[in-house]
Amino acid sequence: MIVEMRPSATKEEIEDVVRKATSLGFSSHLNMGSNKVVIAILGEITEQVPEESFTHLPGVITVAQICTPYKLSSREFKSEDSLVSVDGIEIGGKRVVVMAGPCAVENEEQIMAAAKAVKQAGACILRGGAFKTRTSPFSFSGLGEAGLRLLAEARERFGIPVITEVTDPRDVDLVLRYADILQVGARNMQNFALLTEIGRSKHPVLLKRNFASTVTEWLLAADYLMKGGNNRVILCERGVRNFEDHSRFSLDICSIPVIKRFSHLPIIVDPSHAAGHYLLVPAVAKAAVAAGADGLLIEVHPNPCKALVDGPQSLTPSMLTLLMEDLKSVAEAVGRYI
Ligand code: PEP
Ligand code: MN
């Protein structure tokens, strides 16, 4: 349920509503928008929050149910777009934010070459996995903390923030020490213990869509993060699974305008895992920006033929440079910039 307060509601009036919610056994989440103040009052799905307990409290304008199953990530709770700021880079505003780098951090030479290339091409965030969720238990699964240290070194050397995946709730504190953005991979979208742990931090988090999940399930996963008080959530569409086998996954391009309509959270697109082949990546990346994505997550490797993970879908540094030029025109055509 949401309680909308008068824009001029006093701190005491807001606190009264929160206190009332607490006394009835519900949690409350405050959104101080620029022109309205909204409090979401949430309980278990079986418990209906009694509207009449709030309608007559001072400062309250309206009390209404949130119609969608997801609550905190919904536009009904927050009508304005959310901006997630990472080291001064705003995700969700006019700028299309390009994050790029190798699938996995492999060694110092590789990640430094990748960081240099990413920076030179004009991308502004470096990606690289230190903990990899691999389908086969026999595949390279990342360097762990040594990989995180290399990423942090690359950040210092090239002045570029880093995004890296965390796969286990027990590693959240460790990854937090090194990463500017925590990535939750597609396979962990519904790892609720992991989401709850990350929700406790106030760190920016990129939540990838699982390839077999609906938008509703994806936004409910975002609610897990937000319920703990972490509002710095960025969504990432990376393709879903269907009958098609000419690309690795099928990018759900509709999810971009769908998210924009039903959620206030920024959404970026990973064209690399959707396409699965480097030749397809530029077209998919441009389509995503044209459709309104707030950014891209692109795999780039200094030598894709030697990559330990996802070489076939990785761009070379020169391909990234060319793509960035094209992306600038697409972004401009839809009123954005890179
Ligand atoms: C990745 O970004 O490296 C990755 C493993 O992607 P996904 O979780 O989307 O499969
Ligand atoms: Mn990958």
Short mmCIF file of C-alpha atoms and ligand atoms in Angstrom, two decimals:
data_model
loop_
_atom_site.label_atom_id
_atom_site.label_comp_id
_atom_site.label_asym_id
_atom_site.label_seq_id
_atom_site.Cartn_x
_atom_site.Cartn_y
_atom_site.Cartn_z
CA MET A 1 0.00 0.00 0.00
CA ILE A 2 1.18 3.54 -0.59
CA VAL A 3 0.43 6.59 1.49
CA GLU A 4 0.90 9.84 -0.35
CA MET A 5 1.64 12.80 1.88
CA ARG A 6 1.18 16.49 1.21
CA PRO A 7 4.43 17.91 -0.25
CA SER A 8 4.48 20.21 2.76
CA ALA A 9 4.03 17.36 5.27
CA THR A 10 6.15 17.87 8.34
CA LYS A 11 8.78 15.47 9.61
CA GLU A 12 6.48 14.67 12.56
CA GLU A 13 3.55 13.86 10.25
CA ILE A 14 5.75 11.50 8.24
CA GLU A 15 7.06 9.91 11.42
CA ASP A 16 3.47 9.42 12.64
CA VAL A 17 2.65 7.35 9.55
CA VAL A 18 5.82 5.29 9.94
CA ARG A 19 5.07 4.74 13.64
CA LYS A 20 1.53 3.65 12.85
CA ALA A 21 2.82 1.15 10.27
CA THR A 22 5.35 -0.24 12.75
CA SER A 23 2.72 -0.57 15.47
CA LEU A 24 0.56 -2.62 13.09
CA GLY A 25 3.52 -4.87 12.27
CA PHE A 26 4.31 -3.50 8.80
CA SER A 27 7.50 -2.12 7.34
CA SER A 28 7.62 1.29 5.71
CA HIS A 29 9.79 2.69 2.94
CA LEU A 30 9.97 6.40 2.34
CA ASN A 31 10.38 8.09 -1.03
CA MET A 32 10.93 11.84 -0.79
CA GLY A 33 10.33 12.87 -4.42
CA SER A 34 10.84 16.38 -5.72
CA ASN A 35 7.09 17.03 -5.79
CA LYS A 36 5.62 14.34 -3.59
CA VAL A 37 6.33 12.29 -0.54
CA VAL A 38 5.26 8.66 -0.71
CA ILE A 39 5.48 5.98 1.97
CA ALA A 40 5.14 2.35 0.92
CA ILE A 41 3.69 0.25 3.72
CA LEU A 42 4.42 -3.39 3.21
CA GLY A 43 3.51 -6.62 4.88
CA GLU A 44 3.21 -10.24 3.91
CA ILE A 45 1.17 -10.85 0.78
CA THR A 46 -1.55 -12.49 2.92
CA GLU A 47 -1.91 -9.50 5.15
CA GLN A 48 -3.91 -6.58 3.81
CA VAL A 49 -2.70 -3.31 5.24
CA PRO A 50 -5.82 -1.58 6.65
CA GLU A 51 -6.18 1.60 4.57
CA GLU A 52 -8.50 3.27 7.08
CA SER A 53 -5.74 3.29 9.71
CA PHE A 54 -3.88 5.86 7.64
CA THR A 55 -6.45 7.92 5.72
CA HIS A 56 -7.14 10.36 8.55
CA LEU A 57 -3.61 10.89 9.77
CA PRO A 58 -2.45 14.52 9.43
CA GLY A 59 -0.59 15.27 6.19
CA VAL A 60 -1.98 12.26 4.32
CA ILE A 61 -3.56 12.95 0.90
CA THR A 62 -4.36 9.50 -0.44
CA VAL A 63 -3.97 5.87 0.49
CA ALA A 64 -3.94 3.30 -2.31
CA GLN A 65 -2.89 -0.26 -2.99
CA ILE A 66 0.11 -0.87 -5.24
CA CYS A 67 -1.40 -2.96 -8.04
CA THR A 68 1.74 -4.78 -9.12
CA PRO A 69 3.33 -7.68 -7.17
CA TYR A 70 6.61 -5.78 -7.07
CA LYS A 71 6.40 -2.72 -4.85
CA LEU A 72 9.58 -0.73 -4.17
CA SER A 73 10.85 -1.05 -7.74
CA SER A 74 7.47 0.05 -9.14
CA ARG A 75 6.58 3.37 -10.73
CA GLU A 76 3.58 3.47 -8.43
CA PHE A 77 5.90 3.82 -5.45
CA LYS A 78 8.27 6.21 -7.20
CA SER A 79 7.18 8.09 -10.29
CA GLU A 80 10.52 9.79 -10.99
CA ASP A 81 13.41 7.94 -12.67
CA SER A 82 16.02 6.74 -10.20
CA LEU A 83 19.59 7.79 -10.83
CA VAL A 84 22.41 5.60 -9.56
CA SER A 85 25.62 7.51 -9.10
CA VAL A 86 28.92 5.65 -9.29
CA ASP A 87 32.04 7.71 -8.73
CA GLY A 88 30.30 10.76 -10.21
CA ILE A 89 28.90 8.82 -13.21
CA GLU A 90 25.12 8.91 -13.23
CA ILE A 91 23.29 5.86 -14.53
CA GLY A 92 19.68 6.48 -15.52
CA GLY A 93 20.04 10.05 -16.74
CA LYS A 94 20.70 11.46 -20.23
CA ARG A 95 24.11 9.83 -20.50
CA VAL A 96 24.34 6.31 -21.93
CA VAL A 97 26.91 4.65 -19.69
CA VAL A 98 29.14 2.07 -21.36
CA MET A 99 30.75 -0.56 -19.14
CA ALA A 100 33.21 -2.82 -20.91
CA GLY A 101 35.97 -5.33 -20.27
CA PRO A 102 36.71 -9.02 -20.30
CA CYS A 103 34.35 -11.69 -19.09
CA ALA A 104 36.96 -12.79 -16.54
CA VAL A 105 40.07 -11.24 -15.06
CA GLU A 106 42.81 -13.66 -16.21
CA ASN A 107 46.14 -12.05 -15.31
CA GLU A 108 47.71 -8.63 -14.82
CA GLU A 109 48.74 -8.09 -18.43
CA GLN A 110 45.29 -8.95 -19.76
CA ILE A 111 43.27 -6.76 -17.37
CA MET A 112 45.63 -3.78 -17.72
CA ALA A 113 45.50 -4.01 -21.53
CA ALA A 114 41.71 -4.29 -21.34
CA ALA A 115 41.41 -1.32 -18.95
CA LYS A 116 43.59 0.83 -21.18
CA ALA A 117 41.56 -0.08 -24.27
CA VAL A 118 38.22 0.47 -22.53
CA LYS A 119 39.31 3.88 -21.29
CA GLN A 120 40.76 4.91 -24.65
CA ALA A 121 37.59 3.89 -26.48
CA GLY A 122 35.59 6.21 -24.19
CA ALA A 123 33.78 3.63 -22.08
CA CYS A 124 33.61 4.73 -18.46
CA ILE A 125 33.36 1.62 -16.29
CA LEU A 126 35.58 -1.48 -16.42
CA ARG A 127 33.99 -4.92 -16.12
CA GLY A 128 35.78 -8.14 -15.21
CA GLY A 129 34.74 -11.27 -13.32
CA ALA A 130 36.79 -12.63 -10.44
CA PHE A 131 34.11 -15.10 -9.33
CA LYS A 132 32.54 -16.81 -12.32
CA THR A 133 29.44 -18.99 -12.32
CA ARG A 134 30.31 -21.60 -14.93
CA THR A 135 27.90 -24.16 -16.32
CA SER A 136 30.62 -26.81 -16.13
CA PRO A 137 32.44 -27.40 -12.84
CA PHE A 138 35.59 -28.08 -14.90
CA SER A 139 35.73 -24.62 -16.50
CA PHE A 140 37.89 -21.71 -15.28
CA SER A 141 35.92 -20.11 -12.46
CA GLY A 142 37.93 -16.94 -11.91
CA LEU A 143 40.90 -15.81 -9.82
CA GLY A 144 38.86 -14.94 -6.72
CA GLU A 145 40.40 -12.29 -4.46
CA ALA A 146 43.57 -12.12 -6.60
CA GLY A 147 41.31 -11.07 -9.50
CA LEU A 148 39.64 -8.43 -7.33
CA ARG A 149 43.05 -7.02 -6.43
CA LEU A 150 43.99 -6.76 -10.11
CA LEU A 151 40.74 -4.96 -10.84
CA ALA A 152 41.41 -2.49 -8.02
CA GLU A 153 44.89 -1.92 -9.41
CA ALA A 154 43.46 -1.25 -12.88
CA ARG A 155 41.05 1.24 -11.32
CA GLU A 156 43.92 3.11 -9.68
CA ARG A 157 46.12 3.04 -12.74
CA PHE A 158 43.49 4.13 -15.27
CA GLY A 159 41.10 6.08 -13.06
CA ILE A 160 38.09 3.99 -14.02
CA PRO A 161 35.48 2.49 -11.66
CA VAL A 162 34.96 -1.28 -11.77
CA ILE A 163 32.05 -3.68 -11.79
CA THR A 164 32.47 -7.31 -10.80
CA GLU A 165 30.22 -10.21 -9.94
CA VAL A 166 29.55 -11.59 -6.47
CA THR A 167 28.15 -15.11 -6.42
CA ASP A 168 28.04 -16.09 -2.77
CA PRO A 169 26.49 -14.23 0.19
CA ARG A 170 29.64 -15.03 2.20
CA ASP A 171 31.76 -13.06 -0.29
CA VAL A 172 29.70 -9.86 -0.27
CA ASP A 173 31.89 -8.04 2.27
CA LEU A 174 35.03 -9.05 0.40
CA VAL A 175 33.79 -7.95 -3.04
CA LEU A 176 32.44 -4.70 -1.56
CA ARG A 177 35.98 -3.73 -0.60
CA TYR A 178 37.10 -3.79 -4.23
CA ALA A 179 34.08 -3.14 -6.47
CA ASP A 180 32.35 0.11 -7.34
CA ILE A 181 29.34 -1.87 -8.58
CA LEU A 182 28.39 -5.36 -7.45
CA GLN A 183 27.05 -7.54 -10.24
CA VAL A 184 24.43 -10.20 -9.60
CA GLY A 185 24.61 -12.63 -12.49
CA ALA A 186 21.68 -14.12 -14.36
CA ARG A 187 22.09 -17.45 -12.59
CA ASN A 188 21.86 -15.77 -9.20
CA MET A 189 18.93 -13.46 -9.87
CA GLN A 190 16.81 -15.48 -7.48
CA ASN A 191 19.55 -16.30 -4.97
CA PHE A 192 17.55 -14.64 -2.24
CA ALA A 193 20.22 -15.06 0.44
CA LEU A 194 22.66 -13.21 -1.83
CA LEU A 195 20.13 -10.47 -2.63
CA THR A 196 19.29 -10.01 1.04
CA GLU A 197 22.97 -9.72 1.96
CA ILE A 198 23.62 -7.16 -0.80
CA GLY A 199 20.46 -5.32 0.21
CA ARG A 200 22.05 -4.60 3.56
CA SER A 201 24.80 -2.56 1.89
CA LYS A 202 24.28 0.78 0.23
CA HIS A 203 26.54 -0.19 -2.66
CA PRO A 204 25.43 0.17 -6.31
CA VAL A 205 24.27 -3.18 -7.65
CA LEU A 206 23.63 -4.41 -11.17
CA LEU A 207 20.90 -7.05 -11.21
CA LYS A 208 20.94 -9.21 -14.32
CA ARG A 209 17.74 -10.79 -15.52
CA ASN A 210 17.70 -14.56 -15.36
CA PHE A 211 17.22 -16.08 -18.80
CA ALA A 212 14.05 -17.87 -17.70
CA SER A 213 12.48 -15.11 -15.64
CA THR A 214 9.61 -12.79 -16.33
CA VAL A 215 9.88 -9.06 -15.80
CA THR A 216 7.72 -9.47 -12.69
CA GLU A 217 10.14 -12.00 -11.18
CA TRP A 218 13.06 -9.73 -12.07
CA LEU A 219 11.48 -6.73 -10.36
CA LEU A 220 10.59 -8.84 -7.32
CA ALA A 221 14.29 -9.73 -7.12
CA ALA A 222 15.03 -5.98 -7.22
CA ASP A 223 12.54 -5.57 -4.35
CA TYR A 224 14.64 -8.02 -2.29
CA LEU A 225 17.59 -5.64 -2.67
CA MET A 226 15.52 -2.54 -1.97
CA LYS A 227 13.67 -4.04 0.99
CA GLY A 228 16.99 -4.12 2.85
CA GLY A 229 17.46 -0.41 2.16
CA ASN A 230 19.65 -0.54 -0.93
CA ASN A 231 18.05 1.75 -3.51
CA ARG A 232 21.05 1.87 -5.82
CA VAL A 233 19.79 -0.83 -8.14
CA ILE A 234 20.53 -0.99 -11.88
CA LEU A 235 18.74 -3.63 -13.97
CA CYS A 236 20.48 -5.45 -16.81
CA GLU A 237 18.68 -7.24 -19.65
CA ARG A 238 20.97 -9.96 -21.07
CA GLY A 239 18.66 -12.11 -23.15
CA VAL A 240 16.23 -14.89 -22.39
CA ARG A 241 16.06 -18.48 -23.53
CA ASN A 242 13.61 -19.66 -26.17
CA PHE A 243 13.58 -21.95 -29.22
CA GLU A 244 16.05 -19.83 -31.23
CA ASP A 245 19.60 -21.14 -31.52
CA HIS A 246 21.35 -18.76 -33.93
CA SER A 247 22.16 -16.43 -31.09
CA ARG A 248 23.19 -17.56 -27.59
CA PHE A 249 20.07 -16.04 -26.01
CA SER A 250 17.27 -13.83 -27.36
CA LEU A 251 17.53 -10.23 -26.27
CA ASP A 252 14.13 -9.13 -25.01
CA ILE A 253 14.23 -5.65 -26.50
CA CYS A 254 10.68 -5.04 -25.23
CA SER A 255 11.88 -5.27 -21.67
CA ILE A 256 13.54 -1.86 -22.03
CA PRO A 257 10.32 0.14 -22.62
CA VAL A 258 8.45 -2.25 -20.32
CA ILE A 259 10.85 -1.50 -17.46
CA LYS A 260 10.68 2.22 -18.22
CA ARG A 261 6.91 2.03 -17.97
CA PHE A 262 6.56 -0.06 -14.83
CA SER A 263 9.71 0.71 -12.87
CA HIS A 264 11.75 3.77 -11.92
CA LEU A 265 15.03 1.82 -11.96
CA PRO A 266 17.65 2.35 -14.66
CA ILE A 267 18.09 -0.46 -17.17
CA ILE A 268 21.18 -1.32 -19.14
CA VAL A 269 21.69 -4.06 -21.73
CA ASP A 270 24.37 -6.73 -22.11
CA PRO A 271 24.51 -7.40 -25.86
CA SER A 272 27.45 -9.82 -25.51
CA HIS A 273 25.78 -12.64 -23.59
CA ALA A 274 22.58 -12.21 -25.60
CA ALA A 275 24.34 -12.40 -28.97
CA GLY A 276 27.02 -14.94 -28.11
CA HIS A 277 29.08 -13.94 -31.15
CA TYR A 278 31.13 -10.79 -31.61
CA LEU A 279 29.74 -10.17 -35.11
CA LEU A 280 26.24 -9.74 -33.70
CA VAL A 281 27.21 -7.52 -30.77
CA PRO A 282 27.35 -4.08 -32.47
CA ALA A 283 23.86 -4.32 -33.98
CA VAL A 284 22.34 -5.51 -30.72
CA ALA A 285 24.16 -2.79 -28.75
CA LYS A 286 22.89 -0.06 -31.11
CA ALA A 287 19.33 -1.45 -30.99
CA ALA A 288 19.42 -1.37 -27.20
CA VAL A 289 20.46 2.29 -27.09
CA ALA A 290 17.83 3.16 -29.71
CA ALA A 291 15.21 1.43 -27.55
CA GLY A 292 16.09 3.55 -24.53
CA ALA A 293 18.68 1.58 -22.57
CA ASP A 294 20.56 3.66 -20.01
CA GLY A 295 23.82 1.88 -20.71
CA LEU A 296 25.58 -1.20 -22.01
CA LEU A 297 27.74 -3.95 -20.55
CA ILE A 298 30.04 -5.18 -23.31
CA GLU A 299 32.68 -7.91 -23.29
CA VAL A 300 36.03 -6.80 -24.68
CA HIS A 301 39.28 -8.77 -24.62
CA PRO A 302 42.73 -7.68 -25.78
CA ASN A 303 43.08 -11.06 -27.51
CA PRO A 304 39.71 -12.82 -27.79
CA CYS A 305 41.24 -15.96 -29.37
CA LYS A 306 43.17 -16.55 -26.15
CA ALA A 307 40.31 -15.67 -23.77
CA LEU A 308 39.66 -18.20 -21.02
CA VAL A 309 35.96 -17.34 -20.99
CA ASP A 310 33.57 -16.06 -23.67
CA GLY A 311 36.18 -15.32 -26.36
CA PRO A 312 33.72 -15.86 -29.26
CA GLN A 313 31.49 -13.02 -28.08
CA SER A 314 34.27 -10.62 -27.07
CA LEU A 315 35.08 -7.54 -29.13
CA THR A 316 38.67 -6.55 -29.76
CA PRO A 317 39.71 -3.08 -28.55
CA SER A 318 39.51 -1.69 -32.10
CA MET A 319 35.98 -3.10 -32.56
CA LEU A 320 34.96 -1.35 -29.34
CA THR A 321 36.42 1.93 -30.59
CA LEU A 322 34.41 1.69 -33.83
CA LEU A 323 31.26 0.71 -31.96
CA MET A 324 31.59 3.65 -29.57
CA GLU A 325 31.58 6.03 -32.55
CA ASP A 326 28.36 4.47 -33.91
CA LEU A 327 26.79 4.48 -30.48
CA LYS A 328 27.36 8.22 -30.18
CA SER A 329 25.19 8.82 -33.26
CA VAL A 330 22.47 6.46 -32.05
CA ALA A 331 22.46 8.05 -28.61
CA GLU A 332 22.21 11.52 -30.16
CA ALA A 333 19.29 10.40 -32.36
CA VAL A 334 17.29 9.48 -29.24
CA GLY A 335 18.20 12.59 -27.25
CA ARG A 336 21.03 11.03 -25.23
CA TYR A 337 24.80 11.25 -25.21
CA ILE A 338 27.73 8.97 -24.47
C1 PEP B 1 28.85 -12.09 -17.09
O1 PEP B 1 28.42 -10.94 -17.24
O2 PEP B 1 30.05 -12.36 -17.05
C2 PEP B 1 27.91 -13.22 -17.00
C3 PEP B 1 28.28 -14.38 -16.52
O3 PEP B 1 26.70 -12.93 -17.47
P1 PEP B 1 25.28 -13.62 -17.12
O4 PEP B 1 25.19 -13.68 -15.64
O5 PEP B 1 24.31 -12.67 -17.76
O6 PEP B 1 25.27 -14.97 -17.78
MN MN B 2 30.88 -13.66 -20.06
#
